[in-house]
Amino acid sequence: MDPVDAWGGKKISATSIYFEIFPYKVNQETGDWDYKKFREVADKIGAYLLCDMAHISGLVAAQINLCILGFRKLKTADPFEYCDIVTTTTHKSLRGPRAGMIFYRKGPKPPKKGKPEDAVYDFEDKINFAIFPSLQGGPHNHQIGSFAIALKQAMSTGFEAYAKQVKANVVAIGKYLIDKGYKLVTGGTENHLVLWDLRPLGNKVEKLCDLCNIIVNKNAVFGDSSALAPGGVCIGKYCN
Ligand SMILES: *Cc1c(COP(=O)(O)O)cnc(C)c1O
Protein backbone atom coordinates (compact mmCIF):
# COMPACT_ATOMS: atom_id res chain seq x y z
CA MET A 1 0.00 0.00 0.00
CA ASP A 2 1.36 3.23 -1.13
CA PRO A 3 1.08 5.74 1.74
CA VAL A 4 4.70 4.98 2.60
CA ASP A 5 5.68 7.00 -0.45
CA ALA A 6 4.80 10.12 1.43
CA TRP A 7 7.21 9.27 4.21
CA GLY A 8 10.38 11.25 4.17
CA GLY A 9 8.86 13.38 1.40
CA LYS A 10 10.36 11.20 -1.36
CA LYS A 11 8.25 10.37 -4.39
CA ILE A 12 9.32 6.87 -5.33
CA SER A 13 6.40 5.48 -7.35
CA ALA A 14 4.27 6.72 -10.27
CA THR A 15 1.23 6.77 -7.98
CA SER A 16 2.86 9.32 -5.74
CA ILE A 17 3.72 11.52 -8.71
CA TYR A 18 0.06 11.68 -9.81
CA PHE A 19 -1.55 11.74 -6.37
CA GLU A 20 -0.84 13.39 -3.08
CA ILE A 21 -0.76 10.58 -0.60
CA PHE A 22 -1.41 10.72 3.13
CA PRO A 23 -0.98 7.78 5.46
CA TYR A 24 -3.84 6.84 7.78
CA LYS A 25 -3.85 4.96 11.03
CA VAL A 26 -6.01 2.08 12.14
CA ASN A 27 -7.66 1.39 15.47
CA GLN A 28 -4.81 0.50 17.87
CA GLU A 29 -6.88 -2.22 19.53
CA THR A 30 -8.37 -4.01 16.55
CA GLY A 31 -6.05 -3.00 13.68
CA ASP A 32 -9.15 -3.18 11.41
CA TRP A 33 -9.98 -1.04 8.43
CA ASP A 34 -13.14 0.79 9.21
CA TYR A 35 -14.88 1.17 5.84
CA LYS A 36 -17.88 2.78 7.48
CA LYS A 37 -15.74 5.53 8.95
CA PHE A 38 -13.99 6.11 5.61
CA ARG A 39 -17.47 6.45 4.04
CA GLU A 40 -18.47 9.02 6.64
CA VAL A 41 -15.32 11.05 6.02
CA ALA A 42 -15.81 10.89 2.22
CA ASP A 43 -19.46 11.99 2.54
CA LYS A 44 -18.52 14.84 4.80
CA ILE A 45 -16.13 16.34 2.25
CA GLY A 46 -17.94 15.20 -0.92
CA ALA A 47 -15.21 12.76 -1.98
CA TYR A 48 -15.49 9.42 -3.73
CA LEU A 49 -14.50 6.39 -1.71
CA LEU A 50 -12.27 3.89 -3.51
CA CYS A 51 -10.89 0.74 -1.95
CA ASP A 52 -7.97 -1.07 -3.53
CA MET A 53 -8.47 -4.49 -2.00
CA ALA A 54 -5.69 -6.16 -4.03
CA HIS A 55 -4.27 -8.10 -1.13
CA ILE A 56 -7.43 -9.24 0.52
CA SER A 57 -9.78 -9.85 -2.42
CA GLY A 58 -9.68 -13.61 -1.90
CA LEU A 59 -10.61 -13.15 1.75
CA VAL A 60 -13.35 -10.70 0.81
CA ALA A 61 -14.68 -13.15 -1.80
CA ALA A 62 -14.64 -15.97 0.75
CA GLN A 63 -16.40 -13.82 3.36
CA ILE A 64 -19.02 -12.74 0.86
CA ASN A 65 -19.55 -16.39 -0.04
CA LEU A 66 -20.07 -17.11 3.64
CA CYS A 67 -22.55 -14.23 3.91
CA ILE A 68 -24.46 -15.42 0.85
CA LEU A 69 -24.64 -18.87 2.34
CA GLY A 70 -26.00 -17.26 5.50
CA PHE A 71 -23.19 -18.39 7.80
CA ARG A 72 -21.98 -15.00 8.83
CA LYS A 73 -22.89 -11.37 8.52
CA LEU A 74 -19.75 -9.42 7.82
CA LYS A 75 -21.10 -6.23 6.37
CA THR A 76 -18.55 -3.98 8.00
CA ALA A 77 -15.70 -6.05 6.58
CA ASP A 78 -17.08 -5.76 3.04
CA PRO A 79 -15.71 -2.82 1.01
CA PHE A 80 -18.54 -3.21 -1.54
CA GLU A 81 -20.97 -2.19 1.13
CA TYR A 82 -19.38 1.24 1.53
CA CYS A 83 -17.19 2.18 -1.46
CA ASP A 84 -18.08 3.84 -4.77
CA ILE A 85 -15.27 2.03 -6.52
CA VAL A 86 -13.43 -1.15 -5.59
CA THR A 87 -10.27 -2.21 -7.40
CA THR A 88 -8.23 -5.34 -7.06
CA THR A 89 -5.45 -7.33 -8.57
CA THR A 90 -6.40 -10.91 -9.29
CA HIS A 91 -3.14 -12.70 -8.56
CA LYS A 92 -2.88 -12.36 -4.79
CA SER A 93 -5.33 -14.00 -2.38
CA LEU A 94 -7.89 -14.32 -5.20
CA ARG A 95 -5.57 -16.96 -6.71
CA GLY A 96 -5.89 -15.92 -10.36
CA PRO A 97 -3.51 -14.90 -13.15
CA ARG A 98 -1.83 -11.49 -13.02
CA ALA A 99 -4.56 -9.00 -13.92
CA GLY A 100 -6.82 -6.39 -12.37
CA MET A 101 -10.51 -5.64 -11.90
CA ILE A 102 -12.43 -2.43 -11.35
CA PHE A 103 -15.90 -2.47 -9.81
CA TYR A 104 -17.99 0.70 -9.72
CA ARG A 105 -21.44 1.73 -8.68
CA LYS A 106 -24.12 2.04 -11.34
CA GLY A 107 -27.70 3.26 -11.48
CA PRO A 108 -29.54 5.63 -9.13
CA LYS A 109 -27.66 7.20 -6.24
CA PRO A 110 -29.15 6.84 -2.78
CA PRO A 111 -31.35 9.84 -1.92
CA LYS A 112 -29.50 12.70 -0.26
CA LYS A 113 -30.58 16.06 1.08
CA GLY A 114 -29.93 18.88 -1.38
CA LYS A 115 -29.23 16.52 -4.33
CA PRO A 116 -31.57 15.91 -7.28
CA GLU A 117 -33.81 12.87 -6.81
CA ASP A 118 -32.96 11.32 -10.15
CA ALA A 119 -29.14 11.50 -9.68
CA VAL A 120 -27.32 8.50 -11.15
CA TYR A 121 -23.73 7.32 -10.83
CA ASP A 122 -21.61 8.29 -13.82
CA PHE A 123 -18.53 6.14 -13.32
CA GLU A 124 -19.03 3.70 -16.18
CA ASP A 125 -18.09 5.84 -19.21
CA LYS A 126 -15.29 7.63 -17.39
CA ILE A 127 -13.66 4.45 -16.14
CA ASN A 128 -14.07 2.63 -19.45
CA PHE A 129 -12.52 5.56 -21.30
CA ALA A 130 -9.66 5.81 -18.83
CA ILE A 131 -8.90 2.12 -19.46
CA PHE A 132 -9.36 2.16 -23.22
CA PRO A 133 -8.15 4.00 -25.24
CA SER A 134 -6.32 5.91 -22.48
CA LEU A 135 -4.21 3.24 -20.79
CA GLN A 136 -4.65 -0.32 -21.89
CA GLY A 137 -3.04 -2.14 -24.80
CA GLY A 138 -4.38 -5.22 -26.57
CA PRO A 139 -6.35 -7.85 -24.63
CA HIS A 140 -4.45 -10.86 -23.29
CA ASN A 141 -6.92 -13.57 -24.15
CA HIS A 142 -5.08 -16.40 -22.45
CA GLN A 143 -5.18 -14.41 -19.24
CA ILE A 144 -8.88 -13.56 -19.59
CA GLY A 145 -9.64 -17.28 -19.90
CA SER A 146 -7.66 -18.23 -16.82
CA PHE A 147 -9.16 -15.29 -14.98
CA ALA A 148 -12.69 -16.55 -15.72
CA ILE A 149 -11.70 -19.90 -14.21
CA ALA A 150 -10.22 -18.22 -11.13
CA LEU A 151 -13.47 -16.31 -10.56
CA LYS A 152 -15.54 -19.46 -10.99
CA GLN A 153 -13.34 -21.17 -8.41
CA ALA A 154 -13.64 -18.19 -6.05
CA MET A 155 -17.41 -18.72 -6.03
CA SER A 156 -17.09 -22.34 -4.91
CA THR A 157 -17.30 -23.66 -1.37
CA GLY A 158 -13.83 -25.16 -1.93
CA PHE A 159 -12.47 -21.64 -2.17
CA GLU A 160 -13.74 -20.76 1.30
CA ALA A 161 -11.85 -23.75 2.66
CA TYR A 162 -8.77 -22.59 0.77
CA ALA A 163 -9.04 -19.00 2.08
CA LYS A 164 -9.47 -20.28 5.63
CA GLN A 165 -6.40 -22.49 5.25
CA VAL A 166 -4.29 -19.59 3.93
CA LYS A 167 -5.27 -17.64 7.02
CA ALA A 168 -4.67 -20.58 9.37
CA ASN A 169 -1.16 -21.10 7.92
CA VAL A 170 -0.19 -17.47 8.43
CA VAL A 171 -1.72 -17.36 11.92
CA ALA A 172 0.47 -20.38 12.75
CA ILE A 173 3.61 -18.64 11.43
CA GLY A 174 2.69 -15.53 13.42
CA LYS A 175 2.18 -17.49 16.64
CA TYR A 176 5.49 -19.26 16.17
CA LEU A 177 7.37 -15.98 15.72
CA ILE A 178 5.65 -14.43 18.74
CA ASP A 179 6.49 -17.52 20.82
CA LYS A 180 10.11 -17.00 19.83
CA GLY A 181 9.89 -13.48 21.24
CA TYR A 182 9.70 -11.56 17.97
CA LYS A 183 7.53 -8.55 17.35
CA LEU A 184 4.75 -8.52 14.75
CA VAL A 185 2.96 -5.40 13.60
CA THR A 186 -0.55 -5.52 15.17
CA GLY A 187 0.69 -8.28 17.50
CA GLY A 188 -0.49 -11.10 15.21
CA THR A 189 -2.59 -11.54 12.10
CA GLU A 190 -6.14 -12.18 10.96
CA ASN A 191 -5.41 -12.21 7.25
CA HIS A 192 -3.09 -13.78 4.70
CA LEU A 193 0.18 -12.25 5.86
CA VAL A 194 2.26 -11.22 8.84
CA LEU A 195 4.35 -8.11 9.02
CA TRP A 196 7.41 -8.84 11.12
CA ASP A 197 8.85 -5.77 12.78
CA LEU A 198 12.60 -6.22 12.59
CA ARG A 199 13.64 -2.84 13.81
CA PRO A 200 14.92 -4.21 17.09
CA LEU A 201 17.20 -6.56 15.08
CA GLY A 202 18.26 -4.76 11.89
CA ASN A 203 16.75 -5.77 8.60
CA LYS A 204 19.05 -8.49 7.23
CA VAL A 205 16.33 -11.15 7.35
CA GLU A 206 15.23 -10.75 3.74
CA LYS A 207 18.80 -11.33 2.51
CA LEU A 208 19.34 -14.30 4.83
CA CYS A 209 16.05 -15.92 3.80
CA ASP A 210 16.97 -15.33 0.17
CA LEU A 211 20.21 -17.25 0.68
CA CYS A 212 18.11 -20.15 2.06
CA ASN A 213 15.73 -19.99 -0.94
CA ILE A 214 12.89 -18.58 1.16
CA ILE A 215 11.19 -15.64 -0.47
CA VAL A 216 9.98 -12.87 1.82
CA ASN A 217 9.98 -9.19 1.07
CA LYS A 218 11.03 -6.06 2.84
CA ASN A 219 8.13 -3.97 3.96
CA ALA A 220 7.76 -0.63 5.68
CA VAL A 221 6.36 -0.70 9.20
CA PHE A 222 4.59 2.10 10.96
CA GLY A 223 7.14 4.56 12.28
CA ASP A 224 9.76 4.03 9.55
CA SER A 225 11.32 7.30 8.50
CA SER A 226 11.74 6.30 4.85
CA ALA A 227 10.20 3.72 2.54
CA LEU A 228 13.68 3.24 1.09
CA ALA A 229 14.86 1.59 4.32
CA PRO A 230 11.90 -0.58 5.41
CA GLY A 231 11.98 -1.84 8.99
CA GLY A 232 10.16 -5.13 8.49
CA VAL A 233 9.53 -8.13 6.28
CA CYS A 234 6.26 -9.54 5.13
CA ILE A 235 5.59 -13.29 5.19
CA GLY A 236 2.52 -14.98 3.78
CA LYS A 237 0.59 -15.42 0.60
CA TYR A 238 1.62 -12.77 -1.90
CA CYS A 239 3.40 -10.14 0.04
CA ASN A 240 4.59 -8.44 -3.11
C1 LIG B 1 -0.17 -5.67 -5.33
C2 LIG B 1 -0.94 -4.46 -5.36
C3 LIG B 1 -1.16 -3.72 -6.54
C4 LIG B 1 -0.52 -4.03 -7.88
O1 LIG B 1 -0.07 -5.27 -8.08
P1 LIG B 1 0.96 -5.72 -9.18
O2 LIG B 1 1.36 -7.05 -8.68
O3 LIG B 1 2.08 -4.74 -9.22
O4 LIG B 1 0.22 -5.79 -10.45
C5 LIG B 1 -1.97 -2.62 -6.47
N1 LIG B 1 -2.53 -2.24 -5.32
C6 LIG B 1 -2.33 -2.89 -4.18
C7 LIG B 1 -2.98 -2.39 -2.93
C8 LIG B 1 -1.53 -4.02 -4.14
O5 LIG B 1 -1.34 -4.67 -2.98
JSON list of N, CA, C and O and ligand atoms in Angstrom, two decimals, residues 1 52-55 89 91-92 98-99 240, ligand 1:
[
{"chain": "A", "resi": 1, "resn": "MET", "atom": "N", "xyz": [0.84, -1.18, 0.00]},
{"chain": "A", "resi": 1, "resn": "MET", "atom": "CA", "xyz": [0.00, 0.00, 0.00]},
{"chain": "A", "resi": 1, "resn": "MET", "atom": "C", "xyz": [0.88, 1.24, 0.00]},
{"chain": "A", "resi": 1, "resn": "MET", "atom": "O", "xyz": [1.88, 1.28, 0.67]},
{"chain": "A", "resi": 52, "resn": "ASP", "atom": "N", "xyz": [-8.79, -0.14, -2.76]},
{"chain": "A", "resi": 52, "resn": "ASP", "atom": "CA", "xyz": [-7.97, -1.07, -3.53]},
{"chain": "A", "resi": 52, "resn": "ASP", "atom": "C", "xyz": [-7.74, -2.28, -2.65]},
{"chain": "A", "resi": 52, "resn": "ASP", "atom": "O", "xyz": [-6.91, -2.26, -1.75]},
{"chain": "A", "resi": 53, "resn": "MET", "atom": "N", "xyz": [-8.52, -3.33, -2.90]},
{"chain": "A", "resi": 53, "resn": "MET", "atom": "CA", "xyz": [-8.47, -4.49, -2.00]},
{"chain": "A", "resi": 53, "resn": "MET", "atom": "C", "xyz": [-7.57, -5.60, -2.55]},
{"chain": "A", "resi": 53, "resn": "MET", "atom": "O", "xyz": [-7.79, -6.79, -2.30]},
{"chain": "A", "resi": 54, "resn": "ALA", "atom": "N", "xyz": [-6.53, -5.18, -3.32]},
{"chain": "A", "resi": 54, "resn": "ALA", "atom": "CA", "xyz": [-5.69, -6.16, -4.03]},
{"chain": "A", "resi": 54, "resn": "ALA", "atom": "C", "xyz": [-5.26, -7.33, -3.14]},
{"chain": "A", "resi": 54, "resn": "ALA", "atom": "O", "xyz": [-5.40, -8.49, -3.53]},
{"chain": "A", "resi": 55, "resn": "HIS", "atom": "N", "xyz": [-4.78, -7.02, -1.97]},
{"chain": "A", "resi": 55, "resn": "HIS", "atom": "CA", "xyz": [-4.27, -8.10, -1.13]},
{"chain": "A", "resi": 55, "resn": "HIS", "atom": "C", "xyz": [-5.34, -9.04, -0.64]},
{"chain": "A", "resi": 55, "resn": "HIS", "atom": "O", "xyz": [-5.18, -10.24, -0.61]},
{"chain": "A", "resi": 89, "resn": "THR", "atom": "N", "xyz": [-6.19, -6.45, -7.70]},
{"chain": "A", "resi": 89, "resn": "THR", "atom": "CA", "xyz": [-5.45, -7.33, -8.57]},
{"chain": "A", "resi": 89, "resn": "THR", "atom": "C", "xyz": [-6.09, -8.70, -8.43]},
{"chain": "A", "resi": 89, "resn": "THR", "atom": "O", "xyz": [-6.88, -8.94, -7.51]},
{"chain": "A", "resi": 91, "resn": "HIS", "atom": "N", "xyz": [-4.16, -11.66, -8.72]},
{"chain": "A", "resi": 91, "resn": "HIS", "atom": "CA", "xyz": [-3.14, -12.70, -8.56]},
{"chain": "A", "resi": 91, "resn": "HIS", "atom": "C", "xyz": [-2.63, -12.82, -7.13]},
{"chain": "A", "resi": 91, "resn": "HIS", "atom": "O", "xyz": [-1.61, -13.41, -6.87]},
{"chain": "A", "resi": 92, "resn": "LYS", "atom": "N", "xyz": [-3.32, -12.19, -6.18]},
{"chain": "A", "resi": 92, "resn": "LYS", "atom": "CA", "xyz": [-2.88, -12.36, -4.79]},
{"chain": "A", "resi": 92, "resn": "LYS", "atom": "C", "xyz": [-3.82, -13.38, -4.12]},
{"chain": "A", "resi": 92, "resn": "LYS", "atom": "O", "xyz": [-3.89, -14.50, -4.60]},
{"chain": "A", "resi": 98, "resn": "ARG", "atom": "N", "xyz": [-2.13, -12.90, -13.29]},
{"chain": "A", "resi": 98, "resn": "ARG", "atom": "CA", "xyz": [-1.83, -11.49, -13.02]},
{"chain": "A", "resi": 98, "resn": "ARG", "atom": "C", "xyz": [-2.74, -10.60, -13.88]},
{"chain": "A", "resi": 98, "resn": "ARG", "atom": "O", "xyz": [-2.64, -10.58, -15.10]},
{"chain": "A", "resi": 99, "resn": "ALA", "atom": "N", "xyz": [-3.63, -9.90, -13.22]},
{"chain": "A", "resi": 99, "resn": "ALA", "atom": "CA", "xyz": [-4.56, -9.00, -13.92]},
{"chain": "A", "resi": 99, "resn": "ALA", "atom": "C", "xyz": [-5.17, -8.08, -12.88]},
{"chain": "A", "resi": 99, "resn": "ALA", "atom": "O", "xyz": [-4.74, -8.06, -11.71]},
{"chain": "A", "resi": 240, "resn": "ASN", "atom": "N", "xyz": [4.07, -9.44, -2.19]},
{"chain": "A", "resi": 240, "resn": "ASN", "atom": "CA", "xyz": [4.59, -8.44, -3.11]},
{"chain": "A", "resi": 240, "resn": "ASN", "atom": "C", "xyz": [3.49, -7.84, -3.97]},
{"chain": "A", "resi": 240, "resn": "ASN", "atom": "O", "xyz": [2.39, -8.29, -3.96]},
{"chain": "B", "resi": 1, "resn": "LIG", "atom": "C1", "xyz": [-0.17, -5.67, -5.33]},
{"chain": "B", "resi": 1, "resn": "LIG", "atom": "C2", "xyz": [-0.94, -4.46, -5.36]},
{"chain": "B", "resi": 1, "resn": "LIG", "atom": "C3", "xyz": [-1.16, -3.72, -6.54]},
{"chain": "B", "resi": 1, "resn": "LIG", "atom": "C4", "xyz": [-0.52, -4.03, -7.88]},
{"chain": "B", "resi": 1, "resn": "LIG", "atom": "O1", "xyz": [-0.07, -5.27, -8.08]},
{"chain": "B", "resi": 1, "resn": "LIG", "atom": "P1", "xyz": [0.96, -5.72, -9.18]},
{"chain": "B", "resi": 1, "resn": "LIG", "atom": "O2", "xyz": [1.36, -7.05, -8.68]},
{"chain": "B", "resi": 1, "resn": "LIG", "atom": "O3", "xyz": [2.08, -4.74, -9.22]},
{"chain": "B", "resi": 1, "resn": "LIG", "atom": "O4", "xyz": [0.22, -5.79, -10.45]},
{"chain": "B", "resi": 1, "resn": "LIG", "atom": "C5", "xyz": [-1.97, -2.62, -6.47]},
{"chain": "B", "resi": 1, "resn": "LIG", "atom": "N1", "xyz": [-2.53, -2.24, -5.32]},
{"chain": "B", "resi": 1, "resn": "LIG", "atom": "C6", "xyz": [-2.33, -2.89, -4.18]},
{"chain": "B", "resi": 1, "resn": "LIG", "atom": "C7", "xyz": [-2.98, -2.39, -2.93]},
{"chain": "B", "resi": 1, "resn": "LIG", "atom": "C8", "xyz": [-1.53, -4.02, -4.14]},
{"chain": "B", "resi": 1, "resn": "LIG", "atom": "O5", "xyz": [-1.34, -4.67, -2.98]}
]
